[in-house]
Coordinates of C-alpha atoms in Angstrom, one line a residue:
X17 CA 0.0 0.0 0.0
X18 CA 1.1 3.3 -0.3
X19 CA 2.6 5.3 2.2
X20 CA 1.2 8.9 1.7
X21 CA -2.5 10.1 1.5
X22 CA -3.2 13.5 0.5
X23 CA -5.8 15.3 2.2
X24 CA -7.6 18.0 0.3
X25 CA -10.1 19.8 -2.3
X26 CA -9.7 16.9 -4.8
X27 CA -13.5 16.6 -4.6
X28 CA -14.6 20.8 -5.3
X29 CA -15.4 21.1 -9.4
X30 CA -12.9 23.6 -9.1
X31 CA -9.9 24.5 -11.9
X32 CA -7.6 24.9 -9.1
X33 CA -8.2 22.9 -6.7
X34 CA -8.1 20.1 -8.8
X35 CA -4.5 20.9 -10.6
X36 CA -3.0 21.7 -7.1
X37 CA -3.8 18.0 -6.2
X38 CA -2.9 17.2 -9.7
X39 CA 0.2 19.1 -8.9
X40 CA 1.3 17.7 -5.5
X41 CA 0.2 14.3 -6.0
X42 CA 2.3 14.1 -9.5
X43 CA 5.6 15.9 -7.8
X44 CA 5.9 12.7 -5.1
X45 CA 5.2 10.3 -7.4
X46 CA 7.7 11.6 -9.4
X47 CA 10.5 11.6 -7.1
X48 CA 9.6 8.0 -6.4
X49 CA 7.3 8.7 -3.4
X50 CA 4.0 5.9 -3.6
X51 CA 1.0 8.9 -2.9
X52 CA -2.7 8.8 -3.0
X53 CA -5.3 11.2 -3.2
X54 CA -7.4 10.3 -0.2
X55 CA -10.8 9.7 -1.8
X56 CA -12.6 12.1 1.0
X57 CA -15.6 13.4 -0.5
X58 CA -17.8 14.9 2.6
X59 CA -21.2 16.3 1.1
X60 CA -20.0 20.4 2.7
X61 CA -17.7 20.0 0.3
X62 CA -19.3 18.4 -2.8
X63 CA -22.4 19.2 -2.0
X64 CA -22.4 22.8 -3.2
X65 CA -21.7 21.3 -7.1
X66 CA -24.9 19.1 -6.7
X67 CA -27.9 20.1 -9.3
X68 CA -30.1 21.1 -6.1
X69 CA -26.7 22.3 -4.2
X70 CA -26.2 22.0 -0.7
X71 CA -23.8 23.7 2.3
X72 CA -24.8 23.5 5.6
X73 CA -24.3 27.4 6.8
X74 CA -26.4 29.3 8.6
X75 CA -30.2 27.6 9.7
X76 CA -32.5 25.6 7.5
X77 CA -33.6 29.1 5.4
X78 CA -30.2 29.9 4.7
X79 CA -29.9 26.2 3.4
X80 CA -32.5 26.5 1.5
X81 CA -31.8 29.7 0.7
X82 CA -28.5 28.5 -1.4
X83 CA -30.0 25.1 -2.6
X84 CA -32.7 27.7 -4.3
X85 CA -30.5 29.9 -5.6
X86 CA -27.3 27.0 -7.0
X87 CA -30.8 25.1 -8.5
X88 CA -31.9 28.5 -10.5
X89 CA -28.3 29.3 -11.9
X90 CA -28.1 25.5 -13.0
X91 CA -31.2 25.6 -14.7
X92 CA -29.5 28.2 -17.2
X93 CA -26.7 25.8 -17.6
X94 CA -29.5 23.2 -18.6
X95 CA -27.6 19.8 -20.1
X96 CA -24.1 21.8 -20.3
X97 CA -24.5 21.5 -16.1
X98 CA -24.3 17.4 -16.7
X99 CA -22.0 17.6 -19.1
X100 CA -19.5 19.8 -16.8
X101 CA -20.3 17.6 -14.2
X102 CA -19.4 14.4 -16.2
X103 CA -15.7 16.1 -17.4
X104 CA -14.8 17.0 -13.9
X105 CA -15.3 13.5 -12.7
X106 CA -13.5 11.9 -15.8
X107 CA -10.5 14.4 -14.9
X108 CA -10.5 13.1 -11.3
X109 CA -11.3 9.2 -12.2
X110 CA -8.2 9.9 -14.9
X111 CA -5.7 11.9 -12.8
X112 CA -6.3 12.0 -9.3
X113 CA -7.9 9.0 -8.2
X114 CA -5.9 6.3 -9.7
X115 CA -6.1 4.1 -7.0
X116 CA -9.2 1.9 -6.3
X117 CA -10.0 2.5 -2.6
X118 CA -13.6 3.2 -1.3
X119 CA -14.9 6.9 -0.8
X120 CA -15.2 8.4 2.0
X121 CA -17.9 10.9 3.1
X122 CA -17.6 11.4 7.0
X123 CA -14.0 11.7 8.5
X124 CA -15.1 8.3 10.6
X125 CA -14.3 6.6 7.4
X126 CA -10.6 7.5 7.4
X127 CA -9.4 5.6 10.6
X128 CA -9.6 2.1 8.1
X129 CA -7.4 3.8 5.4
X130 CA -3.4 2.5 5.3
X131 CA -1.4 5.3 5.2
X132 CA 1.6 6.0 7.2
X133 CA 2.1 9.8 6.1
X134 CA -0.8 12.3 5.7
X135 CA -0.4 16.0 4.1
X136 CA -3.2 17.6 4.7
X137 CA -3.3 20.6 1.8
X138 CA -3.0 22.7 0.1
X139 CA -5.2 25.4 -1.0
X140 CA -8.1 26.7 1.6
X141 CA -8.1 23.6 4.0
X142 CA -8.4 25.9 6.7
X143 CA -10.5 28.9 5.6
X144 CA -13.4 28.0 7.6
X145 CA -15.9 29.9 4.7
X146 CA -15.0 27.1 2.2
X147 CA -15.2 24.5 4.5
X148 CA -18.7 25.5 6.5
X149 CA -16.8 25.6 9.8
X150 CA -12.8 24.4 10.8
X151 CA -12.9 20.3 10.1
X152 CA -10.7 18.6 12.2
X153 CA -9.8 15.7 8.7
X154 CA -8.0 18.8 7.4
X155 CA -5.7 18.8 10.5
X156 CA -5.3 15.0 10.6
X157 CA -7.8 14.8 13.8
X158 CA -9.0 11.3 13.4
X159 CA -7.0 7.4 14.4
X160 CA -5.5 5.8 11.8
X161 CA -4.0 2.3 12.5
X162 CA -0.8 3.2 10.7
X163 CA -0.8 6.9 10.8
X164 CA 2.9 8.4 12.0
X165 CA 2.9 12.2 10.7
X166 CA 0.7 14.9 9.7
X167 CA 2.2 17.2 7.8
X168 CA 0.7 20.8 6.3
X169 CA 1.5 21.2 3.0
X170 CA 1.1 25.3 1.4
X171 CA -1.9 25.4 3.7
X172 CA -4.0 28.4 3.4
X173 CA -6.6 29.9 5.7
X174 CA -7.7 32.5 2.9
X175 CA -6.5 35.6 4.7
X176 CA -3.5 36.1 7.1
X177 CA -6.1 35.8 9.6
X178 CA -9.6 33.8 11.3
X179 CA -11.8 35.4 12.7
X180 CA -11.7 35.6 16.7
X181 CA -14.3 33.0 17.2
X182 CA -12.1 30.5 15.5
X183 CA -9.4 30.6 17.6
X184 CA -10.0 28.1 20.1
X185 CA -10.8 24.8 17.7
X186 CA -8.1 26.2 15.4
X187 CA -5.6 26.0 18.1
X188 CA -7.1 22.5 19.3
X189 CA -6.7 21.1 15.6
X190 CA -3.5 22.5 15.0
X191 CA -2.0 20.0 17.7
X192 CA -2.7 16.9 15.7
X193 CA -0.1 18.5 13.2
X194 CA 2.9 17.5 13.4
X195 CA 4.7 19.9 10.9
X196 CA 3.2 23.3 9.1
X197 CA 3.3 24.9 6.0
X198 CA 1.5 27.9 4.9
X199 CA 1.1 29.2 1.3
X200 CA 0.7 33.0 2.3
X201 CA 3.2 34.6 4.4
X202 CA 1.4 37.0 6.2
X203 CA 0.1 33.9 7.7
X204 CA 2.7 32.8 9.4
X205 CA 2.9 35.6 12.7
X206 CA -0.9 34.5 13.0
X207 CA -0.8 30.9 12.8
X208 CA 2.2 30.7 15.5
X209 CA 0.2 31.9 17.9
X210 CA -1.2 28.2 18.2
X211 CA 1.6 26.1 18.0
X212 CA 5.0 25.3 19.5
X213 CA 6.9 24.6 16.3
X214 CA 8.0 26.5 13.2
X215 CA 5.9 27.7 10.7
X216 CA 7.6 27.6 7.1
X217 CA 6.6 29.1 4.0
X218 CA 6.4 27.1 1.1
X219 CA 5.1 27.1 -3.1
X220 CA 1.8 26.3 -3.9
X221 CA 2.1 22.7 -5.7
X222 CA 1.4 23.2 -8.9
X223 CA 4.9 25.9 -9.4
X224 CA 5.8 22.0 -8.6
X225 CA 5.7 20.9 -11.9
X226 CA 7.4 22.8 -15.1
X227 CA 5.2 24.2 -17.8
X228 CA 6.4 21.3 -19.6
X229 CA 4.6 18.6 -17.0
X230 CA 1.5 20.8 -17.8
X231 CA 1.4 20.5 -21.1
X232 CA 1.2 16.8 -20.6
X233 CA -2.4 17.4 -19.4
X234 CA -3.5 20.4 -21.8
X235 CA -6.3 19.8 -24.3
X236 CA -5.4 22.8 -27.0
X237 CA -7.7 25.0 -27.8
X238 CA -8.5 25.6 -30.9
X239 CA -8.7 29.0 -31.2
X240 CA -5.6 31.4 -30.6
X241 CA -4.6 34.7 -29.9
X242 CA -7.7 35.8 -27.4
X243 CA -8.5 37.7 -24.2
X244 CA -8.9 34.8 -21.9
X245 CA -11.2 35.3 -18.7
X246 CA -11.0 33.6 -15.3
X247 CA -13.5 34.6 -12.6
X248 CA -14.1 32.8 -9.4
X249 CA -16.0 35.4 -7.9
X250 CA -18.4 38.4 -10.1
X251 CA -17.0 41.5 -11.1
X252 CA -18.6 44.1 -12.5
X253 CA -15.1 46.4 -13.2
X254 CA -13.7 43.2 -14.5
X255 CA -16.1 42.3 -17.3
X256 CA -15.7 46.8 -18.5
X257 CA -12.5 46.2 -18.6
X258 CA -12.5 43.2 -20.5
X259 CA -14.8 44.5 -23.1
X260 CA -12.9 47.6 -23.8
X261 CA -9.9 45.9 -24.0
X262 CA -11.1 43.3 -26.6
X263 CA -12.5 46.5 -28.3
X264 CA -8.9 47.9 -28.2
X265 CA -7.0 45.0 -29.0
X266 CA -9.7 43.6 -31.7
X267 CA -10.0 40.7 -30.1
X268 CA -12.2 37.7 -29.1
X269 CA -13.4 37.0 -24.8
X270 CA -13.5 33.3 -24.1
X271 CA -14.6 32.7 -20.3
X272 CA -15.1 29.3 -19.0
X273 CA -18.4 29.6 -17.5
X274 CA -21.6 32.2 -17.9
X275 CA -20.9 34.8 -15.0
X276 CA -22.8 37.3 -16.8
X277 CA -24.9 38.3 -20.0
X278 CA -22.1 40.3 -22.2
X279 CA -23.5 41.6 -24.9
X280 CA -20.4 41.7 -27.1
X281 CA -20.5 39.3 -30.7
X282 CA -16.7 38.3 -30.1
X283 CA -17.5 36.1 -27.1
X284 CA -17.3 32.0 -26.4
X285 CA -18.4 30.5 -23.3
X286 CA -17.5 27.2 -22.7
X287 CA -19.8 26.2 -19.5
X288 CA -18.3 22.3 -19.7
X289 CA -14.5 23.2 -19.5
X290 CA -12.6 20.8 -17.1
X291 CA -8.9 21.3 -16.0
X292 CA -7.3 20.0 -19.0
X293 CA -9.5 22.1 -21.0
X294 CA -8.7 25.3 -18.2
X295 CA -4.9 24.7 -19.3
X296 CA -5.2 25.2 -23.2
X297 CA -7.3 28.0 -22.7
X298 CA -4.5 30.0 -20.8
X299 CA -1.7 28.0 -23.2
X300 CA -2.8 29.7 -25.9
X301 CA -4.2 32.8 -24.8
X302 CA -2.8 36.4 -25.5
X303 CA -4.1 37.7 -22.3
X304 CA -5.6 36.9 -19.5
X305 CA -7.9 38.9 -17.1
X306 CA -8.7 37.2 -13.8
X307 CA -9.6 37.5 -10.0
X308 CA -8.4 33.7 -9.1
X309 CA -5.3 33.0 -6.8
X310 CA -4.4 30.0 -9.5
X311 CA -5.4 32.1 -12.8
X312 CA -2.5 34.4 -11.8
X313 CA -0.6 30.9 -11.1
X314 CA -0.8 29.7 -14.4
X315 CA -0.3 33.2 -16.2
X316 CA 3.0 33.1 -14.4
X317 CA 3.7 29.3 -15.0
X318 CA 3.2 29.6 -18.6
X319 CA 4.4 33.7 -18.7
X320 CA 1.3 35.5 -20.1
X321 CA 0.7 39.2 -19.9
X322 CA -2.7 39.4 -17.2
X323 CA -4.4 41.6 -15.4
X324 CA -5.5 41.1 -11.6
X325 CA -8.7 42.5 -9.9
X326 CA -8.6 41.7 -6.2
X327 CA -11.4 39.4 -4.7
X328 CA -13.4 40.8 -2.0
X329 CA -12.9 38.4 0.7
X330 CA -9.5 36.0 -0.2
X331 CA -7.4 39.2 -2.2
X332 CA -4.4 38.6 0.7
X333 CA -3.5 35.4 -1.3
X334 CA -3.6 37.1 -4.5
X335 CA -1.2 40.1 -3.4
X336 CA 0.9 37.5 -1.8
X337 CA 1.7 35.7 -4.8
X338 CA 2.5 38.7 -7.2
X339 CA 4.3 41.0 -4.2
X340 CA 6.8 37.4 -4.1
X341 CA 7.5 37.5 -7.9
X342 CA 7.8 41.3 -8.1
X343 CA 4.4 41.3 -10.1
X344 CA 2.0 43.9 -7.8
X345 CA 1.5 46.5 -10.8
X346 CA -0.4 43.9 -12.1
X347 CA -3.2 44.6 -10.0
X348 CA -6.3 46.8 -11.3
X349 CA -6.4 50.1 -9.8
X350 CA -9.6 52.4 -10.3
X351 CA -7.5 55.7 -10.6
X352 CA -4.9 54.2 -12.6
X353 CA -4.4 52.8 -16.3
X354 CA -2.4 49.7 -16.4
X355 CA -1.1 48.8 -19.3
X356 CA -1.4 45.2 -19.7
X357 CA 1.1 44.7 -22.4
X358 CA 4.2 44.9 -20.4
X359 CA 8.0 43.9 -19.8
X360 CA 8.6 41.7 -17.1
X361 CA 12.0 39.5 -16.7
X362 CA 10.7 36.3 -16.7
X363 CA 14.5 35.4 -16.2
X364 CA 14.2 36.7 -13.1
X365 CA 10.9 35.5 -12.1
X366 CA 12.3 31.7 -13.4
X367 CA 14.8 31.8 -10.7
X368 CA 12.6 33.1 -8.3
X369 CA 10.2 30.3 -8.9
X370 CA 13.0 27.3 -8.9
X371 CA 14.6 29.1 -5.5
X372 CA 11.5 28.7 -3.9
X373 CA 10.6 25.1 -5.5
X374 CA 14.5 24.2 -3.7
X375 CA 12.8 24.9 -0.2
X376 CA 9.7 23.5 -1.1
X377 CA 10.9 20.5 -1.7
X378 CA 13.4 20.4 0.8
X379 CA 11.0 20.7 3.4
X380 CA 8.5 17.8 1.6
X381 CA 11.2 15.4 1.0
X382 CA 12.9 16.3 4.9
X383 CA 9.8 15.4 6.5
X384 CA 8.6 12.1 4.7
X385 CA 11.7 10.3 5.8
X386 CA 11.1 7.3 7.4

């Protein structure tokens, strides 16, 4: 059996969250490390992609409240909501879950599983708005027959910061881990708080792979030379922007899912995209225009000229991210026209990245020893 099981969003139809298991998962195998994807599927975390979704916040309105609302928007999508639904599990089936253990849907389920070695992460593990509350499977609270280590792997909470109310179960949790590592940096003052040990700053796993492991996984677009759009959260400034810019730059707008009605001729939505499809999109893209933590990953990974809008409630990740590589002028500024065709040294940013890959996977490969 294998020795490592990866705890994390593997299950969210989500272009990042899936290529940062991708990511990870492919990295240990690669350096000869036997690692699963821990087939942990617990319905406040797949539940919101359901057609009549489900998250359990708030009372019984506010549950119904967002069952209502997801059922509405996926009645637009009609059959392109199945057919999404159908790539994203094929993705997962093809690259993630390669191994042929049982789901599991309540952390219960996880004292049977072999592993010796669990990294819980990365992405939002511990951003309690993602999650519907701090769960203690994302800290490695539960027996395990073999379990030895927990270790956090570019863990995020979302911000630097949890709220107040957090703090006690976050610094219960954070004992069942035995070593941490944090994705954002201004995390670190807040998370030692909590815990005895160091707290070490680490990549994000898919800077992991090269461009050239991506391309592995790409399906090519076929268009070419278009303004590619990424939201993972509305914005009204963004989609101005866009349109003036395609205007400008006389070109076409493909997004990967309907955010909003633009009522521009030059524009393809592709409401089915999966990860694969994600990558080819931003391959051959001339720009892109996004307000996603892992749409400014990949426009760096692959060195496209983008602009950033900030999201409302996770931008710290974002700033964190492009203030490491140099890249903060990138960000949208109301009083202030950015140009987005610009010089930047992607020498420089290269050796940035492989600097910080070193210590990445010097602390991964230090603390699986047996």
């Amino acid at each position: 059996m294998c020795n490592v099981g990866i705890l994390t969003f593997h299950c969210a139809d989500n272009f990042g969250a899936m290529l940062q298991a991708y990511g990870l998962k492919t990295y240990l195998c690669g350096k000869g490390i036997e690692a699963d994807i821990v087939p942990y599927e617990p319905p406040f975390m797949t539940g919101r992609h359901w057609w009549i979704p489900y998250a359990p916040v708030g009372g019984v309105y506010d549950i119904l409240k967002f069952g209502w609302n997801g059922w509405r928007n996926n009645l637009k999508l009609g059959k392109n909501f199945f057919v999404r639904r159908a790539n994203m599990k094929r993705f997962r089936k093809q690259y993630l879950l390669t191994h042929k253990g049982k789901k599991a849907f309540f952390i219960n389920q996880l004292k049977r599983l072999p592993y010796q070695y669990y990294i819980v992460g990365s992405d939002q593990i511990w951003n309690p708005d993602i999650t519907c509350g701090l769960r203690p499977a994302y800290f490695g609270f539960f027996d395990g027959r073999r379990k030895k280590k927990v270790i956090a792997y570019a863990a995020s909470l979302g911000s630097d910061c949890l709220l107040s109310k957090y703090d006690r179960v976050f610094e219960e949790f954070l004992q069942y881990v035995d070593v941490i590592s944090v994705r954002e940096k201004t995390a670190i003052s807040y998370i030692k708080q909590f815990c005895r040990g160091e707290v070490y700053e680490v990549s994000d796993p898919v800077f992991l792979l090269k461009k050239e492991d991506w391309r592995k996984i790409e399906k090519v677009s076929d268009f070419e030379g278009y303004i590619f759009v990424y939201m993972t959260e509305y914005n009204d400034k963004l989609i101005e922007y866009v349109k003036e810019l395609a205007r400008d730059k006389d070109l076409m707008i493909i997004m990967t899912k309907s955010c909003t009605d633009i009522d521009e001729e030059n524009v393809f939505i592709d409401c089915t995209a999966d990860p694969s499809k994600f990558l080819g999109y931003i391959r051959k893209a001339a720009y892109v225009v996004t307000n996603s933590f892992h749409g400014v990953a990949f426009s760096i990974i692959y060195q496209k000229n983008f602009i950033v809008f900030q999201h409302s409630s996770v931008g710290e990740r974002i700033s964190n991210i492009l203030d490491f590589y140099g890249l903060k002028n990138r960000i949208y500024q109301n009083d202030k026209n950015i140009e987005i065709e610009f010089d930047i040294n992607w020498d420089q940013i290269a050796r940035c990245m492989e600097e910080k890959k070193r210590l990445s996977e010097m602390f991964l490969l230090q603390h699986l020893k047996n």
